[in-house]
Tab-separated table of C-alpha atoms and ligand atoms in Angstrom:
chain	number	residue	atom	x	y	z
A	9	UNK	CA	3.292	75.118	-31.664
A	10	UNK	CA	6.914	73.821	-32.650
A	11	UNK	CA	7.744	70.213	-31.534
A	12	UNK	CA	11.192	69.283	-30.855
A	13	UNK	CA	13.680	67.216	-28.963
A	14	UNK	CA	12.481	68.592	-25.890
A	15	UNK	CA	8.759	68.338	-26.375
A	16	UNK	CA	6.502	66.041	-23.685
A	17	UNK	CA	4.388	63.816	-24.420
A	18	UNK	CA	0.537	63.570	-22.874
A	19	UNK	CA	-1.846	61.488	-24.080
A	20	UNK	CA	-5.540	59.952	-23.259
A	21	UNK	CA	-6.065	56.338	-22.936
A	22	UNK	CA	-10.067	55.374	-23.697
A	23	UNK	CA	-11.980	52.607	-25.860
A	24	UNK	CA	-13.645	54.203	-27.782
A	25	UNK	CA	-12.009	57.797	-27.541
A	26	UNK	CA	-14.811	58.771	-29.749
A	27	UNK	CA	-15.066	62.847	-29.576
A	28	UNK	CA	-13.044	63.219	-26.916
A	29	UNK	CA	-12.504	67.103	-25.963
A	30	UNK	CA	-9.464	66.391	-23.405
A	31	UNK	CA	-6.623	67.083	-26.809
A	32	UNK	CA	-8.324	70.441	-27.703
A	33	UNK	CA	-8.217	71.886	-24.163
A	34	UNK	CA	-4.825	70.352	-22.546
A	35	UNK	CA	-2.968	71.309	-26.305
A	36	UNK	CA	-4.208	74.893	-25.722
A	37	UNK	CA	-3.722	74.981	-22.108
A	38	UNK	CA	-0.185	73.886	-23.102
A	39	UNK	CA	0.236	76.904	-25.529
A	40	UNK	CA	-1.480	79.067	-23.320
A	41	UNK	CA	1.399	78.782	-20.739
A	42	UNK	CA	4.247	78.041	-22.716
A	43	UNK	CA	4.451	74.401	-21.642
A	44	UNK	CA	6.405	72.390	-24.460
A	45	UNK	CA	3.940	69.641	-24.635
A	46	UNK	CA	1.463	67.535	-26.928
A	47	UNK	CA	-1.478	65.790	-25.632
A	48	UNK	CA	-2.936	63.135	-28.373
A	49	UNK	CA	-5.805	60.413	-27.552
A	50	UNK	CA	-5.240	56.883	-27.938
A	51	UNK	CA	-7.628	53.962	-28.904
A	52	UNK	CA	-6.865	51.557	-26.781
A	53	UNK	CA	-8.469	48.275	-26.359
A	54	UNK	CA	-8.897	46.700	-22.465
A	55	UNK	CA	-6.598	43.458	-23.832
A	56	UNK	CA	-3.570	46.075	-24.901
A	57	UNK	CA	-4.119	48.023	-21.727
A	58	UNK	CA	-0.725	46.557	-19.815
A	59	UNK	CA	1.385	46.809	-23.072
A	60	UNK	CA	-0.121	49.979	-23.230
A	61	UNK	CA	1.177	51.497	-20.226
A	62	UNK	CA	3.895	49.615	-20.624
A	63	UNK	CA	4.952	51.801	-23.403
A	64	UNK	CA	4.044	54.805	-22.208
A	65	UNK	CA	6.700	53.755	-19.189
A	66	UNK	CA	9.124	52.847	-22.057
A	67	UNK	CA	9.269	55.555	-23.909
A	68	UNK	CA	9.165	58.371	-20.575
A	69	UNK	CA	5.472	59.693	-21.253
A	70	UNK	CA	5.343	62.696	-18.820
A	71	UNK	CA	1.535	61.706	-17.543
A	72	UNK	CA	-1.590	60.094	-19.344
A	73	UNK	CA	-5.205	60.426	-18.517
A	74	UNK	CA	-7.529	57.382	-18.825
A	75	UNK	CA	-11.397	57.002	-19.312
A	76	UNK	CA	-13.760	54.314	-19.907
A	77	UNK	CA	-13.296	51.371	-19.644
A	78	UNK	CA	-9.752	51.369	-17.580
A	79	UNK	CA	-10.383	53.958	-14.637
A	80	UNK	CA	-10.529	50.725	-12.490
A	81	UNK	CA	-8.201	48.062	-14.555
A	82	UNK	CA	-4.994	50.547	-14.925
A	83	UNK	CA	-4.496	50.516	-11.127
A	84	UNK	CA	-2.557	47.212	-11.379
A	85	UNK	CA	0.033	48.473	-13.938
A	86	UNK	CA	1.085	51.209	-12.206
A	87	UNK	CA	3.442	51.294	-9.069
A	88	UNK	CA	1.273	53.648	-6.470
A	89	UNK	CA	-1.862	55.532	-6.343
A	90	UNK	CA	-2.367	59.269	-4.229
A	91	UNK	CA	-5.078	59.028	-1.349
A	92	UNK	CA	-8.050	60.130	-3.937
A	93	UNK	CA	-7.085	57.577	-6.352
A	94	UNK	CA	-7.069	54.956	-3.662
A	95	UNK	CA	-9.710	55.642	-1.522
A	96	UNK	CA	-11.895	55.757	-4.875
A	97	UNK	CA	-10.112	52.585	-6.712
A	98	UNK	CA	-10.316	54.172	-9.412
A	99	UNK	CA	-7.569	56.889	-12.069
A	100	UNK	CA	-8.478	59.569	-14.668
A	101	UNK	CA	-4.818	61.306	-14.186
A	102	UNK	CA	-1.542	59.330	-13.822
A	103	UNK	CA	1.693	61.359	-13.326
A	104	UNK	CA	5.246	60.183	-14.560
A	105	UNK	CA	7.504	60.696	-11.720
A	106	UNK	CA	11.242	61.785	-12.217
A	107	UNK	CA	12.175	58.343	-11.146
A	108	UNK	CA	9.508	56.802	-13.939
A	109	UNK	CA	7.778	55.947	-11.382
A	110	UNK	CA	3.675	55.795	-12.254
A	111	UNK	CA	1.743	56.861	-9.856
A	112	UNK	CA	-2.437	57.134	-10.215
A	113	UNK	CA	-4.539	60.058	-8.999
A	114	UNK	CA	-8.242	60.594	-9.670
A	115	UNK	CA	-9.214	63.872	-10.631
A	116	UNK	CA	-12.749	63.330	-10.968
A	117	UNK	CA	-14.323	64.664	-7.722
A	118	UNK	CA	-12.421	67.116	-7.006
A	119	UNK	CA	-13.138	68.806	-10.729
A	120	UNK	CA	-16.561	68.292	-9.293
A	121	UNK	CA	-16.267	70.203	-6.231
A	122	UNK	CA	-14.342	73.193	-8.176
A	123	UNK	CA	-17.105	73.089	-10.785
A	124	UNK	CA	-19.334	73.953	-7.936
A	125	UNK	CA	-17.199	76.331	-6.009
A	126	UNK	CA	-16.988	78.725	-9.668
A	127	UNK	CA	-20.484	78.327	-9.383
A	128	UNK	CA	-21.208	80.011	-6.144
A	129	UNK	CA	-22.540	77.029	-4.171
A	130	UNK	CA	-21.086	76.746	-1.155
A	131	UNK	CA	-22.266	72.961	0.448
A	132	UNK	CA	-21.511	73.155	3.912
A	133	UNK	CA	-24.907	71.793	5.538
A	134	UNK	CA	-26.603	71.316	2.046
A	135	UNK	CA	-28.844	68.110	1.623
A	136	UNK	CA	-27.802	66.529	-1.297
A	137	UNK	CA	-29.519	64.066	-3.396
A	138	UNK	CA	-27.430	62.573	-6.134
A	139	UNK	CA	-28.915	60.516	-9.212
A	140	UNK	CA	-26.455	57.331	-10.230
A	141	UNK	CA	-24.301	55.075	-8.906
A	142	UNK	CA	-21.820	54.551	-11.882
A	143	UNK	CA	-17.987	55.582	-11.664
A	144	UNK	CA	-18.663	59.122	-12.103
A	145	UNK	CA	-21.127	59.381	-8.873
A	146	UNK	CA	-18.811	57.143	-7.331
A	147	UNK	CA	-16.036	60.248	-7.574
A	148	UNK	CA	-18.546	62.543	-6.647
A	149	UNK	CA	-19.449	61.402	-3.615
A	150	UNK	CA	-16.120	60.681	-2.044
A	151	UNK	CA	-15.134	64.429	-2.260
A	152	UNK	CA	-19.069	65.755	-1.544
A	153	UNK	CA	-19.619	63.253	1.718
A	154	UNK	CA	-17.105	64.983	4.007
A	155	UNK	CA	-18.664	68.864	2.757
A	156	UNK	CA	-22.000	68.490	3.110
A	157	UNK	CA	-24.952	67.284	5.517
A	158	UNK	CA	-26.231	64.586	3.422
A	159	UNK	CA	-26.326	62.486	0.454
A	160	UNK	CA	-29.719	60.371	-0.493
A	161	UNK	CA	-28.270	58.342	-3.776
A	162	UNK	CA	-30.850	57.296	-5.608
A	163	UNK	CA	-30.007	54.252	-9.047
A	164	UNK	CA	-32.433	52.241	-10.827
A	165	UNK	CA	-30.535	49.498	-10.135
A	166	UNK	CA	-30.892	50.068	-6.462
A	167	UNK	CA	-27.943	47.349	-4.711
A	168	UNK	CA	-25.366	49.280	-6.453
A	169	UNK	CA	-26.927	52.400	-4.383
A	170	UNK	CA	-26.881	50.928	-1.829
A	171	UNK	CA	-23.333	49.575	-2.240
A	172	UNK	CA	-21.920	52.821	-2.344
A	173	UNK	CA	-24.002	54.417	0.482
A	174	UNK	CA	-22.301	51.493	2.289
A	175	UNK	CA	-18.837	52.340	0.839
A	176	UNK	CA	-18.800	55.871	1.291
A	177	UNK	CA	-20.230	55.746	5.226
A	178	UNK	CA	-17.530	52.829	5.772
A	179	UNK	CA	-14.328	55.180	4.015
A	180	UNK	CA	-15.612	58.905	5.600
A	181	UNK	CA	-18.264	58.007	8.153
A	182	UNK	CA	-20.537	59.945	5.815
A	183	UNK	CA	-24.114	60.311	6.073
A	184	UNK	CA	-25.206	58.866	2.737
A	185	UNK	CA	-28.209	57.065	1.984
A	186	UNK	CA	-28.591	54.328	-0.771
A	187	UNK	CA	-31.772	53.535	-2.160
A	188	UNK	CA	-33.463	52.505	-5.579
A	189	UNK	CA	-34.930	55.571	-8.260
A	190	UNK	CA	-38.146	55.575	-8.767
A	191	UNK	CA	-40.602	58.023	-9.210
A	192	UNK	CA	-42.026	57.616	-5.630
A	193	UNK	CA	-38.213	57.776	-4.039
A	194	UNK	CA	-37.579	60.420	-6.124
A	195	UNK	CA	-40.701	62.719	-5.506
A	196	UNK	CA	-40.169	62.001	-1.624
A	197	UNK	CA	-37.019	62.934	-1.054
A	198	UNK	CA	-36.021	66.326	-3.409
A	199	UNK	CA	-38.125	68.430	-1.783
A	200	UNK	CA	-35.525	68.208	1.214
A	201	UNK	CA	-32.989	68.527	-1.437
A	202	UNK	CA	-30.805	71.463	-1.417
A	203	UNK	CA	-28.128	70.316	-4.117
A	204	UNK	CA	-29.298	67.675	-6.991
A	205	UNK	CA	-26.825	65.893	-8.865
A	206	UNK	CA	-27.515	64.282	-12.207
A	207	UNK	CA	-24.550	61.336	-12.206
A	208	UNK	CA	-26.675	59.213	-14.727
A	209	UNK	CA	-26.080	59.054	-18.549
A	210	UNK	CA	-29.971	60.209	-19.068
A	211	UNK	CA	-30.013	62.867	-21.153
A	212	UNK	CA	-27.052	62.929	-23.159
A	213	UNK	CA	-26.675	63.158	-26.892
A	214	UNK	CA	-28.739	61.550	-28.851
A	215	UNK	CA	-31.471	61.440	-26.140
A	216	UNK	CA	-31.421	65.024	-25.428
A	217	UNK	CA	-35.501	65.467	-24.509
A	218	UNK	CA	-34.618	62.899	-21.505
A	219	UNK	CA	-34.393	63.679	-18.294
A	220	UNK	CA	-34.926	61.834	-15.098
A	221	UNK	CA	-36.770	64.800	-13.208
A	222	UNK	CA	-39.844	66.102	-13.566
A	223	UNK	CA	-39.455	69.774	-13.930
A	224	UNK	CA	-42.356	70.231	-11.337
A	225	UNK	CA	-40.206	68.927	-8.942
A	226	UNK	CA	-37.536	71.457	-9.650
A	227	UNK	CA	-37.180	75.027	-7.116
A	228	UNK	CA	-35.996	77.839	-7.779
A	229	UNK	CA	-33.751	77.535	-3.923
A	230	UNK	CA	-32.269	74.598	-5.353
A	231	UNK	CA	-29.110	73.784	-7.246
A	232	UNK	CA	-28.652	71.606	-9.956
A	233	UNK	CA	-25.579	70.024	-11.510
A	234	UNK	CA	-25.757	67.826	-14.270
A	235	UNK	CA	-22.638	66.313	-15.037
A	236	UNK	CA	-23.617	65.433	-18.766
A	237	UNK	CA	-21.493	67.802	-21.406
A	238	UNK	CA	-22.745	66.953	-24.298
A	239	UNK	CA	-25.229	68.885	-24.751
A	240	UNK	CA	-23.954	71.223	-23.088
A	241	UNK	CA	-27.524	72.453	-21.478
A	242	UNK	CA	-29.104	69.204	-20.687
A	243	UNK	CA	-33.255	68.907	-20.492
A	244	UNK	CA	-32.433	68.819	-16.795
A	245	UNK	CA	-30.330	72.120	-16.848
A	246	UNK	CA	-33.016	74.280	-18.811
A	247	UNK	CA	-36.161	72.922	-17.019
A	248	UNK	CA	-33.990	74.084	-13.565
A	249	UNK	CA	-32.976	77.364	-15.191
A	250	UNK	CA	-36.754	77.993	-16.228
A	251	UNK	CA	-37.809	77.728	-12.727
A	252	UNK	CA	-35.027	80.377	-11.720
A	253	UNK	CA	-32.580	77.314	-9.954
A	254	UNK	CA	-28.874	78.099	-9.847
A	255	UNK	CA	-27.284	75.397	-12.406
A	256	UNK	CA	-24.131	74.125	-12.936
A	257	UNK	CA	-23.020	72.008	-16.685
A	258	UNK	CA	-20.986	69.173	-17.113
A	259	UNK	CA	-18.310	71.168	-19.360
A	260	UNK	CA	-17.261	72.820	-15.998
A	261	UNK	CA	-16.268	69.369	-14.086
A	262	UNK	CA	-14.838	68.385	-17.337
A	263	UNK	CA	-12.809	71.418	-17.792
A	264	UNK	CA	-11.705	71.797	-13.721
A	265	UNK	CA	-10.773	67.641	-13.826
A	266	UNK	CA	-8.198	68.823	-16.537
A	267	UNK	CA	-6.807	71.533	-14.796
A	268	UNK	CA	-6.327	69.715	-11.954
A	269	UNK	CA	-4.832	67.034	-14.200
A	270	UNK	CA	-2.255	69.599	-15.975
A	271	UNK	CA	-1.309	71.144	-12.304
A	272	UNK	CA	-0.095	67.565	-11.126
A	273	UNK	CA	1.753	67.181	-14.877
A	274	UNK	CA	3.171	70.619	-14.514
A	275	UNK	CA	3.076	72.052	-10.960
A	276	UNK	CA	2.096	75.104	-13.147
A	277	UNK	CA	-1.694	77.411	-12.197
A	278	UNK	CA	-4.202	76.308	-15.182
A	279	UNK	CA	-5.642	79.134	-17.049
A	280	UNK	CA	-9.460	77.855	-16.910
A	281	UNK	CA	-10.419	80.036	-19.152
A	282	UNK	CA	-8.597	79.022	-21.988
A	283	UNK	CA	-9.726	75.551	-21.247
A	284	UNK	CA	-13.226	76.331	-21.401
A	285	UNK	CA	-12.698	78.437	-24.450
A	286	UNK	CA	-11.206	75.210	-26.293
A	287	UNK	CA	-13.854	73.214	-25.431
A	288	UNK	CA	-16.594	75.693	-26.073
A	289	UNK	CA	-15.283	76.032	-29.328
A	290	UNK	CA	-14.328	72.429	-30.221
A	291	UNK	CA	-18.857	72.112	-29.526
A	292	UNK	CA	-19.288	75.024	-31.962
A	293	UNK	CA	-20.418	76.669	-29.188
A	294	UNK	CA	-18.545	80.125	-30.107
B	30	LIG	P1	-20.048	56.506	-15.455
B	30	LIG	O1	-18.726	55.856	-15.195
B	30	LIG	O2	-19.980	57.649	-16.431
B	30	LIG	O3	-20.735	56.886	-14.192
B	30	LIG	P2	-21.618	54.104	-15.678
B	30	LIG	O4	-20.760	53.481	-14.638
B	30	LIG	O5	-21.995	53.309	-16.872
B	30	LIG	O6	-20.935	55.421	-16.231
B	30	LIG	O7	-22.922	54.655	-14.962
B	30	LIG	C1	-24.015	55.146	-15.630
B	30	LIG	C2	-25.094	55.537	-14.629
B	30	LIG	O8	-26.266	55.990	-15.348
B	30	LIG	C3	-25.574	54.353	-13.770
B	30	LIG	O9	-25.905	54.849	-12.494
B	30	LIG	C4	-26.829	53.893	-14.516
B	30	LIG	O10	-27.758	53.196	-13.734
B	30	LIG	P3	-27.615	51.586	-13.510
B	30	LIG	O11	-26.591	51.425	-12.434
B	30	LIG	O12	-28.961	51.151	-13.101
B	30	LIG	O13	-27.196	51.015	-14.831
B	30	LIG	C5	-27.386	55.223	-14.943
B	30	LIG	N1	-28.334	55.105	-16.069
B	30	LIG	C6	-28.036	54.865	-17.369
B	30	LIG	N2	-29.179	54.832	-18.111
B	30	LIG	C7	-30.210	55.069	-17.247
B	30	LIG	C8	-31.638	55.189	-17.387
B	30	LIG	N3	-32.228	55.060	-18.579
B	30	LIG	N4	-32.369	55.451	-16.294
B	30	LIG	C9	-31.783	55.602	-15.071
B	30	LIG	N5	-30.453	55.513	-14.877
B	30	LIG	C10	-29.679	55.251	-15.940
């Protein structure tokens, strides 16, 4: 790729940015479609946060994305937020306007959704029981409460279910339950579960023998989506594939959240596949 005058800047705003996999897939979605654009990742510490942004305002940055820890914090640097973004309080995607103008959007659930859409899984009057209550379930159940029948949200630390049962019933009149995870709430309530939704860290690299469900639990007319990545077939993924479940991976959310992210940058159609190809390779996966 050839950088000049004319070339964009995109960039990712996390602390730590650690492995991140967003450069790799948004530099060769960029290529892919002829978009004269680099994406880089910044280390950026939650005290530099405003000068941050500030300088990404300064210097005409065409849109950022941000991760842990400032999905929440951003939201007061920036001068407006789209209806997912503020209905969520929280950003992954922020688009420079022609005016400079900031403005926050949260790609998050909806890369969710479209993740499960590829996958065939169609959640009109699906019960749905989803495992954590951090930011990411937070996304997920904003843009899953209106589709589907139910949610039963189960956390170990059970308020901050609860919390966001109470949220998401008082933003979309949704029918979501809130309730602590334990082995007992668990056991009781997947076997009315259509759709089952790992939102929890558990099972991520290093700790790749965890998971949070028993695999006896686990049938084969259910679906499971784990939203972990890395690996890229979780404990909870192959234990549902062994019992013949439909399954969904975390690298699809994270690819369709970019895509979704590089539409609003460009107004352009993301080629997925080159995303995933990126990624996929960027694991060693090829
Ligand atoms: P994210 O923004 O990615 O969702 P987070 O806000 O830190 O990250 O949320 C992590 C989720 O994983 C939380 O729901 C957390 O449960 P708590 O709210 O009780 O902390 C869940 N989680 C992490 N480790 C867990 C474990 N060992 N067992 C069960 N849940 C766990």
């Amino acid at each position: 790729m050839k950088i000049t005058s004319e070339t964009k800047l995109y960039a990712l705003m996390g602390y730590p940015i650690g492995h991140s996999l967003s450069p790799a897939m948004q530099n060769a979605v960029f290529e892919a479609t002829g978009v004269n654009g680099v994406y880089i990742a910044l280390k950026v510490s939650p005290p530099m946060l405003r000068s941050a942004v500030g300088g990404m305002r300064a210097v005409g940055v065409a849109g950022f994305n941000v991760t842990i820890p400032h999905k929440v914090s951003v939201i007061r640097f920036l001068d407006g937020l789209d209806s997912s973004a503020a209905s969520l309080g929280a950003v992954n995607t922020v688009v420079n306007s022609n005016e400079n103008r900031l403005i926050g959007h949260n790609t998050d659930g909806a890369g969710a959704m479209a993740a499960l859409k590829e996958a065939g899984i169609h959640l009109d009057g699906l019960c749905t029981m989803i495992l954590g209550a951090g930011g990411a379930a937070r996304a997920i159940v904003f843009s899953l409460a209106p589709a589907v029948e139910s949610i039963v949200l189960l956390n170990r630390t059970g308020p901050k279910a609860s919390r966001l049962a109470k949220d998401a019933e008082k933003a979309l009149g949704a029918n979501v339950k809130g309730m602590r995870l334990t082995a007992e709430s668990l056991a009781e309530n997947i076997s009315s579960a259509d759709l089952l939704i790992n939102a929890t860290s558990v099972g991520m690299h290093p700790k790749t023998k965890e998971s949070l469900v028993d695999k006896n639990l686990l049938r084969s007319d259910m679906a499971v989506f784990d939203i972990i990545y890395n690996p890229a077939r979780t404990q909870l993924i192959r234990d549902a594939q062994a019992v013949g479940a439909k399954t969904v991976g975390g690298l699809s959310m994270l690819v369709y959240q970019g895509a979704l992210a590089f539409e609003l940058w460009t107004k352009k159609k993301a080629p997925v596949e080159v995303m995933f190809k990126a990624v996929e390779s960027q694991m060693g996966m090829e």
